[in-house]
Short mmCIF file of C-alpha atoms in Angstrom, two decimals:
data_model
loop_
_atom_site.label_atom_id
_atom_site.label_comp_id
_atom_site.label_asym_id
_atom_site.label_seq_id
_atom_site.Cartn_x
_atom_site.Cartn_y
_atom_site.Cartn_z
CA UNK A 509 24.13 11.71 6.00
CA UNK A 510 21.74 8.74 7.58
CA UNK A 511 21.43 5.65 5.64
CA UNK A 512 17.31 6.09 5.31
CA UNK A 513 17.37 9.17 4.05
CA UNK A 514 15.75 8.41 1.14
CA UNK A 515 12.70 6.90 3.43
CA UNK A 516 10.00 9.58 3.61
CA UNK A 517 6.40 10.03 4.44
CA UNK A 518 5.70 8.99 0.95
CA UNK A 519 6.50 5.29 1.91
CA UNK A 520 9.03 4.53 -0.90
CA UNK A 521 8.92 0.92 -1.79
CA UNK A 522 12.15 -0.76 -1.18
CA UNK A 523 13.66 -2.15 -4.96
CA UNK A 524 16.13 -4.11 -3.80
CA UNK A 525 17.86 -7.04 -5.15
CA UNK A 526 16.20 -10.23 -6.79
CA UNK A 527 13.53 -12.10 -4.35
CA UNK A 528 15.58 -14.33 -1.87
CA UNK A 529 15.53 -18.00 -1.90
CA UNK A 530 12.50 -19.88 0.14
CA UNK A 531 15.43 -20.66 2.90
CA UNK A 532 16.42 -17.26 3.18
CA UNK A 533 12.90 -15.97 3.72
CA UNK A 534 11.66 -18.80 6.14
CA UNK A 535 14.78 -17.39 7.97
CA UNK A 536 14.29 -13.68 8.11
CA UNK A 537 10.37 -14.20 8.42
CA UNK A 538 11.14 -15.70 11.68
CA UNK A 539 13.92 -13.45 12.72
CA UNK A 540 11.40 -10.43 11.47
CA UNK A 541 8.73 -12.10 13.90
CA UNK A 542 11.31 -12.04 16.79
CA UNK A 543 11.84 -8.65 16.67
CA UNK A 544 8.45 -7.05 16.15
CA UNK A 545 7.47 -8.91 18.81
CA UNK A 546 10.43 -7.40 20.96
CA UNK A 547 9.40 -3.87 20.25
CA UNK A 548 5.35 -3.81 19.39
CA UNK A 549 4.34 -3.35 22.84
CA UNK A 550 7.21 0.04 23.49
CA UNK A 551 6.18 1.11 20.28
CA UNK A 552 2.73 0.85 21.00
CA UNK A 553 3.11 3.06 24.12
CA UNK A 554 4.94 5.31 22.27
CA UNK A 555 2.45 6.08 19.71
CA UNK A 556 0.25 6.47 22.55
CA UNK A 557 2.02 9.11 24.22
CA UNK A 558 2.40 10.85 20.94
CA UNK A 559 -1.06 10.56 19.67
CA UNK A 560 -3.09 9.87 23.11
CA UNK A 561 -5.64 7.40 21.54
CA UNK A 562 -5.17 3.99 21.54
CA UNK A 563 -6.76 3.32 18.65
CA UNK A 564 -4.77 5.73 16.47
CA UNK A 565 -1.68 4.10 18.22
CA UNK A 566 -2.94 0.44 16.96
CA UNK A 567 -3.30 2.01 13.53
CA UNK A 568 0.32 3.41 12.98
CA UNK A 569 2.31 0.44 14.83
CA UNK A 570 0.18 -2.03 12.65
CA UNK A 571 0.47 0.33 9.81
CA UNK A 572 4.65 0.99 10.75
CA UNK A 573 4.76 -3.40 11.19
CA UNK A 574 2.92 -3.98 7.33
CA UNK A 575 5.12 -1.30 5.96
CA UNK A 576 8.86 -2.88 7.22
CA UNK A 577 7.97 -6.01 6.60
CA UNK A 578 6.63 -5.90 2.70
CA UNK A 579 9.34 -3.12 1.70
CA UNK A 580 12.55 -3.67 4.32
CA UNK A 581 12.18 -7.31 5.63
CA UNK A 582 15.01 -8.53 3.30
CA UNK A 583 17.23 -5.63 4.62
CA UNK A 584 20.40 -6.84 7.12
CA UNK A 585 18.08 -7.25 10.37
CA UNK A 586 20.43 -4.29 12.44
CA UNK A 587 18.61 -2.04 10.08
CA UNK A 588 14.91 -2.82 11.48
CA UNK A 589 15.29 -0.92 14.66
CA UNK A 590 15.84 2.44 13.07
CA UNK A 591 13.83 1.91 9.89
CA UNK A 592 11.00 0.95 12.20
CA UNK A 593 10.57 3.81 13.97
CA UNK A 594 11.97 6.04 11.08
CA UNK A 595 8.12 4.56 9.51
CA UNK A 596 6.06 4.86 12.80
CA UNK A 597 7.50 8.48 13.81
CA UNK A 598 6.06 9.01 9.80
CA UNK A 599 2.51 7.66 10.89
CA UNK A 600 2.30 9.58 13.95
CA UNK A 601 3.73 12.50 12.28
CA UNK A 602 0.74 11.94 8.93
CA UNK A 603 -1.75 11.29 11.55
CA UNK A 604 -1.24 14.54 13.85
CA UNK A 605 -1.67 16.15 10.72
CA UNK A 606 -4.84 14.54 9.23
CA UNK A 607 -6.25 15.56 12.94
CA UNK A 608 -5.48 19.48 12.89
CA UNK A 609 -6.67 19.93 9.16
CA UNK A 610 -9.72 17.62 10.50
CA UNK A 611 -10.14 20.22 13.33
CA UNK A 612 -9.81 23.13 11.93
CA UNK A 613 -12.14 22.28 8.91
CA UNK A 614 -14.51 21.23 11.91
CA UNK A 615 -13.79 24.48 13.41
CA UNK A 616 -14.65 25.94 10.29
CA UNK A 617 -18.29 24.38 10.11
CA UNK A 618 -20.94 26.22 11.89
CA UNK A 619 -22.57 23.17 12.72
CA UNK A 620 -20.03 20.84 13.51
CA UNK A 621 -18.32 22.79 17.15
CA UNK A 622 -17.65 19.71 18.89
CA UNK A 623 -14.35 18.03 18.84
CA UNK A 624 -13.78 15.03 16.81
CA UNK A 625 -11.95 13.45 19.52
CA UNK A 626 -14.50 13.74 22.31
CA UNK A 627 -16.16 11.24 21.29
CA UNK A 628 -18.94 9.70 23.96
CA UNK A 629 -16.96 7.97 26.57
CA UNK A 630 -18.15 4.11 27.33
CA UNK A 631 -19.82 4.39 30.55
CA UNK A 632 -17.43 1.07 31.60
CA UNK A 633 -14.09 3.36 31.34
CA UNK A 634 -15.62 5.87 33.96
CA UNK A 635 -16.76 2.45 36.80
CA UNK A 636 -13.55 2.53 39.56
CA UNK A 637 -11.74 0.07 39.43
CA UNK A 638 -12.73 -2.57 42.26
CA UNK A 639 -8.96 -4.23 42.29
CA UNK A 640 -7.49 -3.11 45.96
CA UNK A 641 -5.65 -0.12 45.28
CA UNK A 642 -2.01 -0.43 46.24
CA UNK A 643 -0.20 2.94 46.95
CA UNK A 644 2.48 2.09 45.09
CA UNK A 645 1.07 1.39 41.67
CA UNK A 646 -1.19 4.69 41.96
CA UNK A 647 2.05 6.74 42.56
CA UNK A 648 3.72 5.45 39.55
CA UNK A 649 0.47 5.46 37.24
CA UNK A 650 0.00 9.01 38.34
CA UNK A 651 3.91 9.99 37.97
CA UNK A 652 3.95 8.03 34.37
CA UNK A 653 0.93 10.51 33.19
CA UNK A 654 2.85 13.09 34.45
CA UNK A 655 5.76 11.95 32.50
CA UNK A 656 3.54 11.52 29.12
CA UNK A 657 1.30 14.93 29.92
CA UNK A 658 4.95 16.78 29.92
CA UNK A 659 6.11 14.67 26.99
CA UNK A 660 3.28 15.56 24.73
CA UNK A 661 3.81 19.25 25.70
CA UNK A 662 7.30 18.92 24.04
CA UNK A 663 8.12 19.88 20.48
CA UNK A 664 7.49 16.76 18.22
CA UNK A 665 11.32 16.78 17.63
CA UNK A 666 12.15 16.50 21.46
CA UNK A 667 9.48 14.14 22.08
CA UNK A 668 11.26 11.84 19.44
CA UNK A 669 14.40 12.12 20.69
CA UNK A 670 13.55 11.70 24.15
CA UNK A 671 11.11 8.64 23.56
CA UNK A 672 13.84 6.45 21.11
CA UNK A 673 16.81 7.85 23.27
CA UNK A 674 15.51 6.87 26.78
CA UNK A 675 12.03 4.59 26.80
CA UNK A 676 13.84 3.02 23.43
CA UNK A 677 17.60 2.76 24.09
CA UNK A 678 18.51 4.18 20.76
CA UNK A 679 21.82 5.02 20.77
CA UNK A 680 22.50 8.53 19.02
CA UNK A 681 23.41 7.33 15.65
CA UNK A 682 20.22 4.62 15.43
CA UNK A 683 18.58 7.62 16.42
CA UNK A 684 19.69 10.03 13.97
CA UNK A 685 18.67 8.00 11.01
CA UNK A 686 15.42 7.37 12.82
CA UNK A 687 14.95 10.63 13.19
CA UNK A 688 16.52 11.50 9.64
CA UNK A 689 18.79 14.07 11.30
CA UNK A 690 22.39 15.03 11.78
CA UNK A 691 23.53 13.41 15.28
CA UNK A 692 24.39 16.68 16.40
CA UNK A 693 20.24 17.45 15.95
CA UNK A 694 19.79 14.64 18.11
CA UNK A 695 22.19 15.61 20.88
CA UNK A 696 20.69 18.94 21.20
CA UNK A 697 16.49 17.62 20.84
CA UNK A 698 17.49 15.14 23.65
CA UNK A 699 19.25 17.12 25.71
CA UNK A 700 16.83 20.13 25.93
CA UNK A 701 13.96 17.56 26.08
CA UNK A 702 15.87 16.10 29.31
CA UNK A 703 16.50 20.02 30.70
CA UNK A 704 12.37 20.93 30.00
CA UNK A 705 10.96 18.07 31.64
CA UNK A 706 13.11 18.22 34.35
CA UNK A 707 12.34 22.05 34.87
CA UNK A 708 8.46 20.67 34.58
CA UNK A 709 7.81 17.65 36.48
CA UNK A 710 10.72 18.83 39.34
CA UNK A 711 12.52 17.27 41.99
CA UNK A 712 9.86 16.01 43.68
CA UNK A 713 8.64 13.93 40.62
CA UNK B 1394 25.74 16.31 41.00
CA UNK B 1395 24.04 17.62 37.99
CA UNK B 1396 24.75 15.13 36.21
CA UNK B 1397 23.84 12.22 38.66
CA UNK B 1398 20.75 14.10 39.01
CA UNK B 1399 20.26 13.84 35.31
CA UNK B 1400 20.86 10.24 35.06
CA UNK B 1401 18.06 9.93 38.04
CA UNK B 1402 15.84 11.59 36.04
CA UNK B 1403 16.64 9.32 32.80
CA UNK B 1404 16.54 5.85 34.67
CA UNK B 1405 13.40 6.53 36.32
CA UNK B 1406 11.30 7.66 33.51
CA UNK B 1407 12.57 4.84 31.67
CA UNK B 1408 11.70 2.46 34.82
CA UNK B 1409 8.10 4.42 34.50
CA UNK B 1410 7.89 3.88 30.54
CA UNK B 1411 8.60 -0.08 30.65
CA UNK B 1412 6.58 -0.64 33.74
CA UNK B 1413 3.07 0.96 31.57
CA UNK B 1414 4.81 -1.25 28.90
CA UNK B 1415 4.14 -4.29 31.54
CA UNK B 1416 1.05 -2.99 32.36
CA UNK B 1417 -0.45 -2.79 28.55
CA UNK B 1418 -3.76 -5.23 28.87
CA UNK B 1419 -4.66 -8.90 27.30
CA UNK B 1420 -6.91 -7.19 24.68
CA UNK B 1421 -3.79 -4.62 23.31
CA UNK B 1422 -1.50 -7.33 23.50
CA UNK B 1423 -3.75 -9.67 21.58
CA UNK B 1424 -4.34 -7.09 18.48
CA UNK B 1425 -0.62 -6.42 18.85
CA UNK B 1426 0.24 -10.35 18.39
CA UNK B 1427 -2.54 -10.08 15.09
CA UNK B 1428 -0.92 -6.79 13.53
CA UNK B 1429 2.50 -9.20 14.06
CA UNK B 1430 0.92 -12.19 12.34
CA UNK B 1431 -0.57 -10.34 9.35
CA UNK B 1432 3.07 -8.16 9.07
CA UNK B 1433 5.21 -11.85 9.16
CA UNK B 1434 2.36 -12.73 6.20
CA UNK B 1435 2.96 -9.94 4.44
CA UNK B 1436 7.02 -10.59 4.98
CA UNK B 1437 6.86 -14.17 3.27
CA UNK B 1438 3.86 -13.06 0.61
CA UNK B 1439 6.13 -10.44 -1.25
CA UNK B 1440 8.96 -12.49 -1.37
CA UNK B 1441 7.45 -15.29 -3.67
CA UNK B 1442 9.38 -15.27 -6.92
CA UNK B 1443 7.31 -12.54 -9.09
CA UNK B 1444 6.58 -14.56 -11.77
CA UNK B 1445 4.48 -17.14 -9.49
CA UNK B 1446 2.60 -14.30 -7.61
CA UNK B 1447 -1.07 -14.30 -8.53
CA UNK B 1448 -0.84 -10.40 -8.65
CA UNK B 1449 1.20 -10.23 -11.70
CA UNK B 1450 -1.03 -11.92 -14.00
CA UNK B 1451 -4.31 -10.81 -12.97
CA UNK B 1452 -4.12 -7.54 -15.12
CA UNK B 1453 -2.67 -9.67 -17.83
CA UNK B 1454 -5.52 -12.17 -18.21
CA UNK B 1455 -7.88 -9.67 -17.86
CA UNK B 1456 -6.80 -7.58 -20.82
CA UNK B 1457 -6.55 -10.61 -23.26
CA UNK B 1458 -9.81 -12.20 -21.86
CA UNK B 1459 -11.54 -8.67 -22.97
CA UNK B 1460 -9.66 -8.85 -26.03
CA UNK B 1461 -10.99 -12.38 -27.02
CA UNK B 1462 -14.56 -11.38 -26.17
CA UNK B 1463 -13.98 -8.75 -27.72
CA UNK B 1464 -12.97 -10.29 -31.20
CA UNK B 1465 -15.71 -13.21 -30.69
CA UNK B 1466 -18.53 -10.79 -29.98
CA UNK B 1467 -17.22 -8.46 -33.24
CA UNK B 1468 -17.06 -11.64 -35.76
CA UNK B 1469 -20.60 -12.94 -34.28
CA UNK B 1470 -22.10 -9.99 -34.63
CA UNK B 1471 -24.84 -8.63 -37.73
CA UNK B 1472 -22.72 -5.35 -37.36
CA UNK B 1473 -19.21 -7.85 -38.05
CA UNK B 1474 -21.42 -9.66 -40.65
CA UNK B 1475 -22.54 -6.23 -42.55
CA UNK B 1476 -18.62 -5.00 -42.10
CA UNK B 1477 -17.63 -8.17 -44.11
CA UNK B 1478 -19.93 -7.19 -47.05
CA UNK B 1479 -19.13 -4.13 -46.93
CA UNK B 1480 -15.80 -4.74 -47.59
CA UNK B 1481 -16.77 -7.69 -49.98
CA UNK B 1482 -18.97 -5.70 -52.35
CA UNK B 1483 -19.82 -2.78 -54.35
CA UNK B 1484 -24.11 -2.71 -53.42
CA UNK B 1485 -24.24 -0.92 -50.43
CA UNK B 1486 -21.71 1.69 -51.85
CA UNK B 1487 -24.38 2.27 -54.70
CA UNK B 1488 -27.11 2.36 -52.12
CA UNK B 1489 -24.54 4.93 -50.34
CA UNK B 1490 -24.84 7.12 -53.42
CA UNK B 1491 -28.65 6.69 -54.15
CA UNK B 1492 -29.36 7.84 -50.25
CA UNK B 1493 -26.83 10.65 -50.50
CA UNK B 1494 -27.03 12.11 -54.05
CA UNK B 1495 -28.33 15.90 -53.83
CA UNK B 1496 -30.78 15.12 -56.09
CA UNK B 1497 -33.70 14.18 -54.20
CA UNK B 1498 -32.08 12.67 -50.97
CA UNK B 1499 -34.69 13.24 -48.69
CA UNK B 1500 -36.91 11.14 -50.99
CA UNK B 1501 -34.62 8.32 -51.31
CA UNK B 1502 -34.44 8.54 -47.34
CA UNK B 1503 -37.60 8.42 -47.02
CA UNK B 1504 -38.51 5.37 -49.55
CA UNK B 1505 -35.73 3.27 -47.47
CA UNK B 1506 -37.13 4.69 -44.65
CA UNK B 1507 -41.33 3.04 -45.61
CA UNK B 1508 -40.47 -0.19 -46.85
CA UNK B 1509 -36.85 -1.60 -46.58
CA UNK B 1510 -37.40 -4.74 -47.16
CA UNK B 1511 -38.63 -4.48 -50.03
CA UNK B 1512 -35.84 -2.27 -51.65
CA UNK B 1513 -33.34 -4.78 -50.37
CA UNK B 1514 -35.37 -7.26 -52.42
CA UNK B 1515 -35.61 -5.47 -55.26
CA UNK B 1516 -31.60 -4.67 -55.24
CA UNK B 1517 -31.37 -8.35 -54.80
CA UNK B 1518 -33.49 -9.06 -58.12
CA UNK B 1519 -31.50 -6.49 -59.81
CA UNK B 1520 -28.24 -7.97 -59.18
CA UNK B 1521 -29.51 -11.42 -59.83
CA UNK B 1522 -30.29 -9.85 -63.45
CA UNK B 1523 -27.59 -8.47 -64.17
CA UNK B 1524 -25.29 -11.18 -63.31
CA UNK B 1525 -27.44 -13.75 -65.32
CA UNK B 1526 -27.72 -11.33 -67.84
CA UNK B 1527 -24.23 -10.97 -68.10
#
């Protein structure tokens, strides 16, 4: 069984022993700080390939950082990586549901057809770019959205493991309680998330 | 040669995934180091001893601040005055029964009703006259 398993979308509030002494929270405040700033900016892009908005990506790492720190930041610190994502895979899994009851309620509406999310673009984001353009870079931009284009084509469970196996470095058992799954589960999402995106983005890729 | 294959794969979508990492912009990494801040906050906030966070007694003060008001506003007002005679003495009782009797109620209502005052007088001089008398 993984150790969070009682961690669920419902956000339970960590009861844990009596508050630590000013010492021992000046020292895990500063070891917390460490290592959210270690992992914001992968779990950032992670929530970005999930969720493809930037914004809603913001929202859930923020929301994933408030939530670990005010119910888990007195838990041993080798827990953080795993209860971290556990609580942002929760957020992007909340929020990718919030948007298909949004759209099909929109859907619904005879007067509301357009989509939510296509929203009017700023006339800046469409201006090229006037930086030289070095082939290089543009290959590995372009193979990168391949990469996420495939990844968000996956089933949310392969897309998991895939992201907190490989872009993370999980190893299987940090992933499995992440995940809140056997690591059996994990083995198998991973591997046919390796074997799909293979078959999709090819050799050439 | 599967499987080196399949490591290929793994080490260059990785090498993809933390170069876009490198490549986040000054504005993202700014509202990242903010959402850090306010979490590290949050950390050191909720660990105060519960007794000393302002939280906890807010509710508290609140209720017994309504509470004295409360009390203060009840023995201030006429309506805590007229509840003390009420409970002090029998003449309202009897003006209970004069106003409610069957026997010509709506009259009595409506005498109250013209000139109170003077009724309240007049059960004034009537008391005075009995108590003197007696």
């Amino acid at each position: 069984m993984p150790p969070f398993d009682t961690l669920n979308s419902a956000w339970m509030v960590w009861d844990g022993p009596a508050p630590a002494p000013e010492e021992a929270v000046l020292e895990y405040t500063r070891e917390l700080e460490k290592f959210l700033a270690e992992i914001e900016r992968r779990a950032f892009r992670m929530a970005q390939v999930a969720l493809r908005d930037p914004d809603d990506a913001m929202d859930v790492v923020q929301d994933a950082m408030l939530k670990l720190a005010r119910n888990y930041a007195s838990r041993p610190s080798a827990e953080w990586r795993p209860l971290f994502y556990r609580i942002l895979e929760n957020g992007i899994r909340d929020l990718q549901r919030r948007r298909s009851v949004r759209k099909r309620f929109m859907a619904w509406m005879p007067s509301a057809k357009q989509d939510p999310d296509n929203e009017a673009q700023d006339p800046l984001e469409t201006v090229a770019d006037a930086s030289p353009a070095v082939p290089e870079v543009l290959m590995r931009d372009q193979a990168m959205l391949k990469l996420e284009s495939s990844l968000q084509a996956l089933p949310a469970r392969q897309r998991q493991a895939f992201m907190l196996r490989n872009f993370e470095g999980l190893d299987v058992a940090d992933t499995a309680a992440a995940m809140g799954c056997s690591e059996g589960s994990v083995k198998t999402h991973y591997s046919r998330a390796v074997h799909t995106l293979r078959d999709q983005l090819g050799e050439v890729w | 040669m599967e499987d080196k294959s399949r490591e290929s794969f793994e080490e260059r979508s990785r090498a993809l995934f933390h170069d876009s990492v490198e490549g986040l912009d000054f504005a993202l990494r700014s509202r990242l180091t903010q959402a850090r801040h306010a979490a590290v906050e949050a950390a050191s906030t909720r660990r105060r001893p519960w007794l000393l966070r302002l939280g906890v007694w807010t509710p508290a003060a609140g209720v017994t601040a309504a509470a004295v008001l409360g009390v203060f506003l009840w023995v201030g007002s006429p309506l805590g005055q007229h509840a003390a005679t009420v409970a002090n003495g029998q003449p309202n009782l009897e003006d209970l029964d004069i106003v409610a009797s069957s026997e010509g109620s709506g009259d009595a209502m409506d005498m109250l009703q013209d000139d109170i005052e003077f009724y309240d007088w007049a059960d004034k001089a009537a008391n005075s006259g009995s108590s003197t008398s007696s």
